[in-house]
Coordinates of C-alpha atoms in Angstrom, one line a residue:
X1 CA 5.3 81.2 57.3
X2 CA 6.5 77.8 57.2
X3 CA 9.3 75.8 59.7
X4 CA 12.6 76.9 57.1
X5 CA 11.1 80.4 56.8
X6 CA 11.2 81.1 61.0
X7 CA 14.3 79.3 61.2
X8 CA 16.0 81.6 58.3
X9 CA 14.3 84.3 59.7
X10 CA 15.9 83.8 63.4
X11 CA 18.8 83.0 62.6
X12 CA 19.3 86.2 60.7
X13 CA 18.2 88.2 63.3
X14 CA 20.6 86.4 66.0
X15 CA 23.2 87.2 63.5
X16 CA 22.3 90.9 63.7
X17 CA 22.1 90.9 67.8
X18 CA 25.9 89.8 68.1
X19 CA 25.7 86.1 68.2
X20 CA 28.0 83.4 66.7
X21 CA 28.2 79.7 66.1
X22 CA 29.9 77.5 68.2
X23 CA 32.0 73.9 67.7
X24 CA 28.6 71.9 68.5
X25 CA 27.0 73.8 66.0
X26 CA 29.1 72.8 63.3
X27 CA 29.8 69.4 64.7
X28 CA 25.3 68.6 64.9
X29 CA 24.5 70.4 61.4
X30 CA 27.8 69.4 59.2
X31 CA 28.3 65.9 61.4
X32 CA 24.3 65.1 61.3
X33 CA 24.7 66.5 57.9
X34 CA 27.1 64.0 56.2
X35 CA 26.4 60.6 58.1
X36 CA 22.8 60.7 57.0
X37 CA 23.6 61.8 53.1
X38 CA 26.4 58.8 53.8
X39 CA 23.9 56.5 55.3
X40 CA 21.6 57.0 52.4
X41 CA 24.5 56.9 49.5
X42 CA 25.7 53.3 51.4
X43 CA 22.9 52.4 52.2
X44 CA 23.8 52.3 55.6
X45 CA 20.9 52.6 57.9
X46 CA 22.6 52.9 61.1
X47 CA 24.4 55.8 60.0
X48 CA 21.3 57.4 59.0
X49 CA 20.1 56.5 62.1
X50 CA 23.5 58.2 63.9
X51 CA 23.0 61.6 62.1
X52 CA 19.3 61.5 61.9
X53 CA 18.9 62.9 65.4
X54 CA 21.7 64.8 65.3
X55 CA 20.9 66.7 62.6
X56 CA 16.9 66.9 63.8
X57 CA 18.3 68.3 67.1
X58 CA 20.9 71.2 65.9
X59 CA 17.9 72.3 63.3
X60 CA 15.1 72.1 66.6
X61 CA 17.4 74.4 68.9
X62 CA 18.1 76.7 66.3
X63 CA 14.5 77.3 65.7
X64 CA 14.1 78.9 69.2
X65 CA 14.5 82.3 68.8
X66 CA 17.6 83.9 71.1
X67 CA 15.5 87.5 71.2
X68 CA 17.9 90.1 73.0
X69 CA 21.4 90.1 73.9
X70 CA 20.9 89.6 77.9
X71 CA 22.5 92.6 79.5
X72 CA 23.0 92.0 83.4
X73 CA 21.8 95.9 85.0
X74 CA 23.6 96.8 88.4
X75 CA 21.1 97.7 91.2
X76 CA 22.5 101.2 92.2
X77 CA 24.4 101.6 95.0
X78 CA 25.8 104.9 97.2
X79 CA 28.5 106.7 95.3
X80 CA 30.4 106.8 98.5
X81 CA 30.7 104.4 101.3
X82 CA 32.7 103.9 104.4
X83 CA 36.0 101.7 104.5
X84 CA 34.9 98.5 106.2
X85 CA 31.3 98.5 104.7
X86 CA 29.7 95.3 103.0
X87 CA 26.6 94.9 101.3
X88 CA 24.6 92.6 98.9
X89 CA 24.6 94.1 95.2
X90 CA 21.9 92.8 93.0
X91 CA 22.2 92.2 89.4
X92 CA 19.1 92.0 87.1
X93 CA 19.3 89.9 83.8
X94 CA 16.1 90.0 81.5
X95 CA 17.2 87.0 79.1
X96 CA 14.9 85.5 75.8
X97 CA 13.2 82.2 76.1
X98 CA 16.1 80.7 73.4
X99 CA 19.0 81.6 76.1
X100 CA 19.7 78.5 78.1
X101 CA 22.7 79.2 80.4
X102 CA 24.2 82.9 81.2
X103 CA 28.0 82.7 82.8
X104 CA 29.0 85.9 84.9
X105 CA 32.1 86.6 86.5
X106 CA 31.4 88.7 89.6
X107 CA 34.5 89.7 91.8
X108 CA 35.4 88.0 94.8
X109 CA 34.0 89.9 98.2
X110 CA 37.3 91.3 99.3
X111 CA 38.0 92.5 95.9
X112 CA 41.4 90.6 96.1
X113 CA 41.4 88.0 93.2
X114 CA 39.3 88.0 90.1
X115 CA 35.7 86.3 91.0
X116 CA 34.5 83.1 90.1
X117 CA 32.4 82.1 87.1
X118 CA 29.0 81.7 87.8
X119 CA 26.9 79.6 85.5
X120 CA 23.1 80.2 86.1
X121 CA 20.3 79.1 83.9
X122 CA 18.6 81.5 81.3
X123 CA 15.7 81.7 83.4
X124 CA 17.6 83.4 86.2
X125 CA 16.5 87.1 86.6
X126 CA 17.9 88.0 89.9
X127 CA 22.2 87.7 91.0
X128 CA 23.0 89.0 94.3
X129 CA 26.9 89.3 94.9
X130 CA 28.6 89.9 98.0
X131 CA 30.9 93.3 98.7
X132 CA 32.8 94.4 101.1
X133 CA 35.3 97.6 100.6
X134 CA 38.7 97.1 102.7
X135 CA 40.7 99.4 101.2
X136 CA 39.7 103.6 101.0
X137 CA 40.3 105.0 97.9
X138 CA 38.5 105.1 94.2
X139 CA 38.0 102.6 91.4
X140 CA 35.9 99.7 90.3
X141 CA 34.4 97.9 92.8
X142 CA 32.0 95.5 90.5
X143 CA 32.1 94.9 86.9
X144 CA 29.6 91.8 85.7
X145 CA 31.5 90.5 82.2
X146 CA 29.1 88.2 80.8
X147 CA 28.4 85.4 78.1
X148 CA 24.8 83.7 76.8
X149 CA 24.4 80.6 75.4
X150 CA 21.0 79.8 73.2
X151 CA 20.0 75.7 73.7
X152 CA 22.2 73.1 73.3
X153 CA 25.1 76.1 73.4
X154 CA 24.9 76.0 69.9
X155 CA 25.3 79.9 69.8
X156 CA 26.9 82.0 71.9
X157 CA 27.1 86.1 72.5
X158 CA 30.0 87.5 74.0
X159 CA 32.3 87.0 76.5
X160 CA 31.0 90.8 77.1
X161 CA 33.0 93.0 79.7
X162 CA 30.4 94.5 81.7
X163 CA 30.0 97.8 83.1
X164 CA 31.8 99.1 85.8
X165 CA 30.4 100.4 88.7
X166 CA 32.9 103.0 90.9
X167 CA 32.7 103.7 94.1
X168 CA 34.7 106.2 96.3
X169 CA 35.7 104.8 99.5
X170 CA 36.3 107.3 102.4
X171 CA 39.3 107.1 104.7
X172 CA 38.7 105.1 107.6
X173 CA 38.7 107.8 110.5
X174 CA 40.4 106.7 114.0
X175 CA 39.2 108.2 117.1
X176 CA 41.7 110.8 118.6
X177 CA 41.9 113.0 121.8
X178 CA 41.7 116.4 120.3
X179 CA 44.0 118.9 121.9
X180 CA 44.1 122.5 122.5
X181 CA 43.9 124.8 120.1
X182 CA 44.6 128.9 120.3
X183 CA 41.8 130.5 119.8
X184 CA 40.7 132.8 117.1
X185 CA 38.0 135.4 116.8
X186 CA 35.7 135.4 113.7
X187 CA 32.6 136.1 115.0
X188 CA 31.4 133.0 115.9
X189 CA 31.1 130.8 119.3
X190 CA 33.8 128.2 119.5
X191 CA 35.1 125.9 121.9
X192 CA 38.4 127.7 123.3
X193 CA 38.6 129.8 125.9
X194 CA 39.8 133.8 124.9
X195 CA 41.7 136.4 127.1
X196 CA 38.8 139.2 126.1
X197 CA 35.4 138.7 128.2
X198 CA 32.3 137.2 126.5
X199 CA 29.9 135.1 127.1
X200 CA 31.4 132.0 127.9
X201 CA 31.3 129.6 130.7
X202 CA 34.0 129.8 132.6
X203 CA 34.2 132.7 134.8
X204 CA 36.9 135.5 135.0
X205 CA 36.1 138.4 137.3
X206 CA 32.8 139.6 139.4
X207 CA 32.6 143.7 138.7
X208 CA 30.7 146.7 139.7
X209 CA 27.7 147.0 137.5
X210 CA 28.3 149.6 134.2
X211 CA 26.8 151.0 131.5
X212 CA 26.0 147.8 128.7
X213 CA 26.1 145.2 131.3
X214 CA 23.1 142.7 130.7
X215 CA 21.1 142.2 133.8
X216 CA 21.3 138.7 133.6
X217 CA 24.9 138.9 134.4
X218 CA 24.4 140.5 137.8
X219 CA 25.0 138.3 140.2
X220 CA 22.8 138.9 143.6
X221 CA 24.4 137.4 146.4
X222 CA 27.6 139.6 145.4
X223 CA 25.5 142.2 145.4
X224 CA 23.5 141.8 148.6
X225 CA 27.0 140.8 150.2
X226 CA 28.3 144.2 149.1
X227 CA 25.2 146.4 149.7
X228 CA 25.6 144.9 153.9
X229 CA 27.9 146.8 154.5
X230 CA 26.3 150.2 153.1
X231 CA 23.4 149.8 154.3
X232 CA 21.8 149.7 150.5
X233 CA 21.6 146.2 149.4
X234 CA 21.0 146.9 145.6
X235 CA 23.0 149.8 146.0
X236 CA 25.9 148.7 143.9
X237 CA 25.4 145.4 141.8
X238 CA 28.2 143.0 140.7
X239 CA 28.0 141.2 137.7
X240 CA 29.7 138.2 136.5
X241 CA 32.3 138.4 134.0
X242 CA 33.0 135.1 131.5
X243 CA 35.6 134.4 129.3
X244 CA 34.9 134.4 125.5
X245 CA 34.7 131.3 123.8
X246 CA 36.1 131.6 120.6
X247 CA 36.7 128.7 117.2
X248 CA 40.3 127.5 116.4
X249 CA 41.6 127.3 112.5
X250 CA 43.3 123.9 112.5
X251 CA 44.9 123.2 108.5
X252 CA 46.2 120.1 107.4
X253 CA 49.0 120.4 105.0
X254 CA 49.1 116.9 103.0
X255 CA 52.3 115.7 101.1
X256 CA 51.6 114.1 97.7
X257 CA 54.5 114.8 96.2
X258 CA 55.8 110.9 97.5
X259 CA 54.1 107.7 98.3
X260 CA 56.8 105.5 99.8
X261 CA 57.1 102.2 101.8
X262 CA 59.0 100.5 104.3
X263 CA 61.1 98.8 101.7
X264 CA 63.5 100.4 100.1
X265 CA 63.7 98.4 96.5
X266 CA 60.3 99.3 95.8
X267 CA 60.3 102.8 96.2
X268 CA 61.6 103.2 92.2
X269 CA 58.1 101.4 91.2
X270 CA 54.5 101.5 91.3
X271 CA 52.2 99.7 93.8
X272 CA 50.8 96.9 91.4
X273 CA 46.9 97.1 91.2
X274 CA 46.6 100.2 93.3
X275 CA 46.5 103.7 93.7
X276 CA 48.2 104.1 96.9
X277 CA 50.3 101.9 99.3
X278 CA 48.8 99.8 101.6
X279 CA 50.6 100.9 105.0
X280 CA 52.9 103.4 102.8
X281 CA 53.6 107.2 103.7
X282 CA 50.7 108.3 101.5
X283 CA 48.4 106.1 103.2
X284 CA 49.6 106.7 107.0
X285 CA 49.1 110.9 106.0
X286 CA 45.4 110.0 104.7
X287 CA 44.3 108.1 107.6
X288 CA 45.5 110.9 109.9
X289 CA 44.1 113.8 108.3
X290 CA 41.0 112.2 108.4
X291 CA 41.1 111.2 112.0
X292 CA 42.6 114.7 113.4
X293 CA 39.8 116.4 110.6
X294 CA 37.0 114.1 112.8
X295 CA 38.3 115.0 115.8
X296 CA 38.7 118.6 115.5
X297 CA 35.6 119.6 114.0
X298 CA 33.7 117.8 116.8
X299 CA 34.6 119.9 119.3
X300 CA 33.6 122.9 116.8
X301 CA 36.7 123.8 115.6
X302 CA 37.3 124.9 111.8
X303 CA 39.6 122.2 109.8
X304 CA 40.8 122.5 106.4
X305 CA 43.2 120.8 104.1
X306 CA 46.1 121.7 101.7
X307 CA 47.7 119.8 99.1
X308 CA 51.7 120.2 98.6
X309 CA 51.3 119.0 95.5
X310 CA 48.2 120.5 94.0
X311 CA 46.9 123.4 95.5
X312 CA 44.0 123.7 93.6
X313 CA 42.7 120.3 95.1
X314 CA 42.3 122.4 98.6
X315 CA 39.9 122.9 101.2
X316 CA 39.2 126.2 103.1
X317 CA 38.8 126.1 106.9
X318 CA 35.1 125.2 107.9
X319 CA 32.8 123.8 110.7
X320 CA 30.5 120.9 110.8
X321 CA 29.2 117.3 109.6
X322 CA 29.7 118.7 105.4
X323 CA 33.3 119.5 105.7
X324 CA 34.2 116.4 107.0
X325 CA 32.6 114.7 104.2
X326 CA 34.4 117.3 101.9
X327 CA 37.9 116.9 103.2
X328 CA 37.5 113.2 103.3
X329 CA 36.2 113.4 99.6
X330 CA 39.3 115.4 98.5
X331 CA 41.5 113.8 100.4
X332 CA 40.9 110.4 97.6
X333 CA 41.0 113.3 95.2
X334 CA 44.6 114.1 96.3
X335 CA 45.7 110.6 95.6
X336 CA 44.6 110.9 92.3
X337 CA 47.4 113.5 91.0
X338 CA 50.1 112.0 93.8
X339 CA 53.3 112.0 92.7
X340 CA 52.5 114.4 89.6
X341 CA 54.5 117.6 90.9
X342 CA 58.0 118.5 91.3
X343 CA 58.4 120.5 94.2
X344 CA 55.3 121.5 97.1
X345 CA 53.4 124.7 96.9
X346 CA 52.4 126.5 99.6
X347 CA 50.5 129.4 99.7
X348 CA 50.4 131.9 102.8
X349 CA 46.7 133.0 101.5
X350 CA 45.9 129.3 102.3
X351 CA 46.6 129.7 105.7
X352 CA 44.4 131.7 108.1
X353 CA 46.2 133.9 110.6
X354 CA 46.3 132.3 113.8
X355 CA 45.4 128.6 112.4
X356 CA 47.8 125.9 113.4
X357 CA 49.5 123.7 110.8
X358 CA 50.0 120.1 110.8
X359 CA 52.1 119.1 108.2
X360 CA 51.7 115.2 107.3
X361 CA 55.2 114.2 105.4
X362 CA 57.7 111.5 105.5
X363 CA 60.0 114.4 104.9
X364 CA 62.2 113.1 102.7
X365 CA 62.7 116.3 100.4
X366 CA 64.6 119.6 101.3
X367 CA 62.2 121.5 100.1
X368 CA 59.0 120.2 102.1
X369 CA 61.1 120.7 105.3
X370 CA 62.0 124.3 104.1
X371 CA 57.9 124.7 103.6
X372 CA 57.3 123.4 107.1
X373 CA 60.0 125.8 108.6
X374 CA 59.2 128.7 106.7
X375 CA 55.1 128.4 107.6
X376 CA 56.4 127.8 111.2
X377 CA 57.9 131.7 111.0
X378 CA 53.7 132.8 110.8
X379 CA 52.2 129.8 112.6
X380 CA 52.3 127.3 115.2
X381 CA 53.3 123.9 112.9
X382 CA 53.1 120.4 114.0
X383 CA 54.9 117.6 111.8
X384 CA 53.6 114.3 111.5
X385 CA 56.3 111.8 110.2
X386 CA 54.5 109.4 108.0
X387 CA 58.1 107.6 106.8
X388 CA 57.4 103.9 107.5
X389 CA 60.1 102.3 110.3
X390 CA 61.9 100.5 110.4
X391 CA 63.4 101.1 106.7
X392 CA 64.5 98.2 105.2
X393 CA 67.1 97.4 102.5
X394 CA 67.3 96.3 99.2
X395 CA 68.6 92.7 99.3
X396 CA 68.9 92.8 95.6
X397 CA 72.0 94.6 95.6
X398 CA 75.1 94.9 98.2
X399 CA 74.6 98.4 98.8
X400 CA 71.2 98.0 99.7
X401 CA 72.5 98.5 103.4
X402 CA 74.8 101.2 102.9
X403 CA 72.0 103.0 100.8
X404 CA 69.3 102.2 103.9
X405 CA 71.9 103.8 106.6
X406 CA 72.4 106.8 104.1
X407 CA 68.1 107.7 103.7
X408 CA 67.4 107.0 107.8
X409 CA 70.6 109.6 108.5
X410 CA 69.3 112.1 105.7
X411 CA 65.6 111.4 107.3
X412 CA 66.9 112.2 111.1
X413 CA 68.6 115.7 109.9
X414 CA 65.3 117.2 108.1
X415 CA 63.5 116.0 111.7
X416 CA 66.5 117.8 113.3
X417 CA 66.2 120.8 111.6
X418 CA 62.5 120.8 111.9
X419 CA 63.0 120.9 115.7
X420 CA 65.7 123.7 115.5
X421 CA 63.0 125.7 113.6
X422 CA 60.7 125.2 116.1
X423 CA 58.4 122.4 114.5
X424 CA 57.0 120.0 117.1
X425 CA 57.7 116.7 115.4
X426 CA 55.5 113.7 116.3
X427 CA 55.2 110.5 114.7
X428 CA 51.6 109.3 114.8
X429 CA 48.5 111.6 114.5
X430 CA 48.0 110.3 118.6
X431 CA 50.8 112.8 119.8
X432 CA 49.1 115.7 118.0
X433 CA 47.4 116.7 120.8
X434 CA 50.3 115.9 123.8
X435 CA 52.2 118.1 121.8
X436 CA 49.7 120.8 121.9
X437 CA 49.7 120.5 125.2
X438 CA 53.1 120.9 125.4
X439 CA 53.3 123.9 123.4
X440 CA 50.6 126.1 125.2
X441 CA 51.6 125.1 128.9

């Protein structure tokens, strides 16, 4: 096969892998093209030798086959990471020897702008870019778009959007001081002291011995003190009697029926470029469930979560390392569908007798305070306020104070009525436990 055969024969095949001529090949092949069939017509031997080595050059990068279109591979990375996490993501490009440069846009590390432009050479087989993850929630974390150039950039393939890579981001998680929780009996050993003996550690009465007693309660001294006096030391043996210690049910009721801020004239529109507000009600309510969820199940209790919103998206009460990770999985689940129903939905099935509620609203709807008062008829409930304060008004429009005054009084009657109902209202996921406190002093 002779030079114009493999050139025909790579050309067609770059034309079937996607790429396309550029300017500077038109400019070398037509330009080199006409000032040497000009030269030679003239007889003009400087213009033959202008296009001359034009022409020769455009026709000797050509020749180089492109092979593949270079695909840029993401090395995999967790599907879920912690908010606050960075790492080093590499990015694998197996290229042809005809590719001479490869331009990929990578995003910038705090995922706040659109990344630069980075042009490498072809032989480049390894990118490593920079991430960190600031914000919690799900979406597209790094998305190499792409574009090759063969030699002399005389063809080109793409620009190419590249393919996304999603991550879910867990809610950051704030230590907290649990409080205490009423106990409830199902069979297991908890943290919480119970009124019925068991065998717990603190103690609650020393007791003649009777029948079903384990020997290893007795407790001797008693026993020899008490035998003294009869004459018989093991006469009559005591035992010790312990307090059971039982779990606790603690369910976190989250509203995502709203997802508000602390300015009023944005609350008609969407957060531009993500899911959920950054400081906004929706936010504050995520970033104490998963705190009070951390807390709680350290100490052993059972947490689970219900969505107002969705209550198929819920999480029965458990125990343990694996329901934090759940609850904090569905709780960027629940963000998802926010702001999709009309009205909350709460189910007494989803509620285990004896649990306490914590409701996490910015209470800005009748109908979640009538949720919150109605549960607290069953249960002991805790609000959360998650309304950003101070509210501020719309300076777009002269009402925007009158309309600011009118929300914050509306806002202050639900948390009124909420107190009259007996709902301990807090407004950080810190009082949660004072106010626990509170209630079982």
């Amino acid at each position: 096969m002779n030079r114009v055969q493999r050139w025909a024969t790579a050309r067609r095949t770059a034309g079937r892998s996607g790429w396309r001529g550029t300017d500077a090949l038109f400019r070398g092949a037509i330009g080199g093209l006409g000032l040497v069939g000009v030269g030679v017509v003239a007889h003009r031997i400087d213009l033959v030798l202008i296009g001359a080595p034009l022409l020769l050059g455009t026709i000797a990068a050509l020749a180089v086959p492109t092979g593949p279109v270079p695909a840029p591979k993401l090395e995999r990375l967790p599907a879920a990471v912690e908010s606050g996490d960075r790492t080093k993501a590499a990015i694998t490009v197996a290229a042809g020897p005809g590719v001479e440069y490869l331009a990929i846009r990578l995003p910038s590390p705090d995922h706040t702008a659109i990344g630069p432009v980075h042009l490498l050479p072809g032989s480049a087989t390894t990118i490593r870019a920079a991430l960190r993850w600031n914000a919690w929630g799900e979406g597209v974390d790094l998305r190499p778009d792409h574009l090759a150039a063969s030699r002399d950039a005389l063809l080109i393939n793409g620009p190419v959007v590249g393919a996304e890579s999603r991550r879910t981001v867990l809610p950051p998680i704030t230590p907290l001081a649990p409080g205490p929780l009423p106990p409830r009996a199902s069979g297991l050993v908890g943290a919480h002291r119970a009124r019925r003996p068991g065998d717990g550690v603190e103690l609650r009465a020393v007791r003649p011995f009777q029948p079903g007693d384990r020997l290893r309660r007795i407790d001797w001294r008693v026993t020899l003190r008490a035998g003294a006096a009869t004459g018989e030391p093991l006469a009559v043996p005591h035992v010790r009697e312990r307090h059971a210690e039982v779990d606790a049910d603690l369910v976190l009721v989250l509203d995502s029926l709203v997802d508000v801020g602390a300015d009023l004239g944005e609350w008609s529109t969407a957060a531009a470029g993500v899911a959920v507000r950054p400081g906004g009600s929706l936010d504050r309510a995520v970033r104490s469930a998963a705190s009070l969820a951390a807390g709680y199940l350290r100490q052993g209790d059972r947490v689970g979560l219900v969505d107002l919103g969705r209550p198929q998206l819920s999480v029965p009460p458990g125990v343990g390392h694996r329901q934090l990770v759940r609850v904090r999985h569905q709780l960027v689940a629940c963000t998802r569908t926010a702001g999709w129903a009309t009205r909350p939905v709460l189910l007494p099935k989803q509620i285990p007798r004896g649990a306490v509620v914590v409701f996490l609203s910015p209470f800005l709807d009748d109908a979640t305070v009538t949720a919150a008062t109605a549960t607290a008829r069953r249960h002991l409930v805790i609000a959360v306020d998650t309304l950003p304060a101070p509210l501020l008004a719309d300076p777009s429009t002269p009402w925007g104070e009158v309309v600011r005054l009118v929300v914050a009084g509306e806002h202050r009657a639900r948390r009124n009525a909420l107190r009259a109902n007996g709902v301990a209202v807090v407004d950080s996921a810190d009082a949660v436990a004072s106010a626990l406190r509170r209630v079982r002093s």
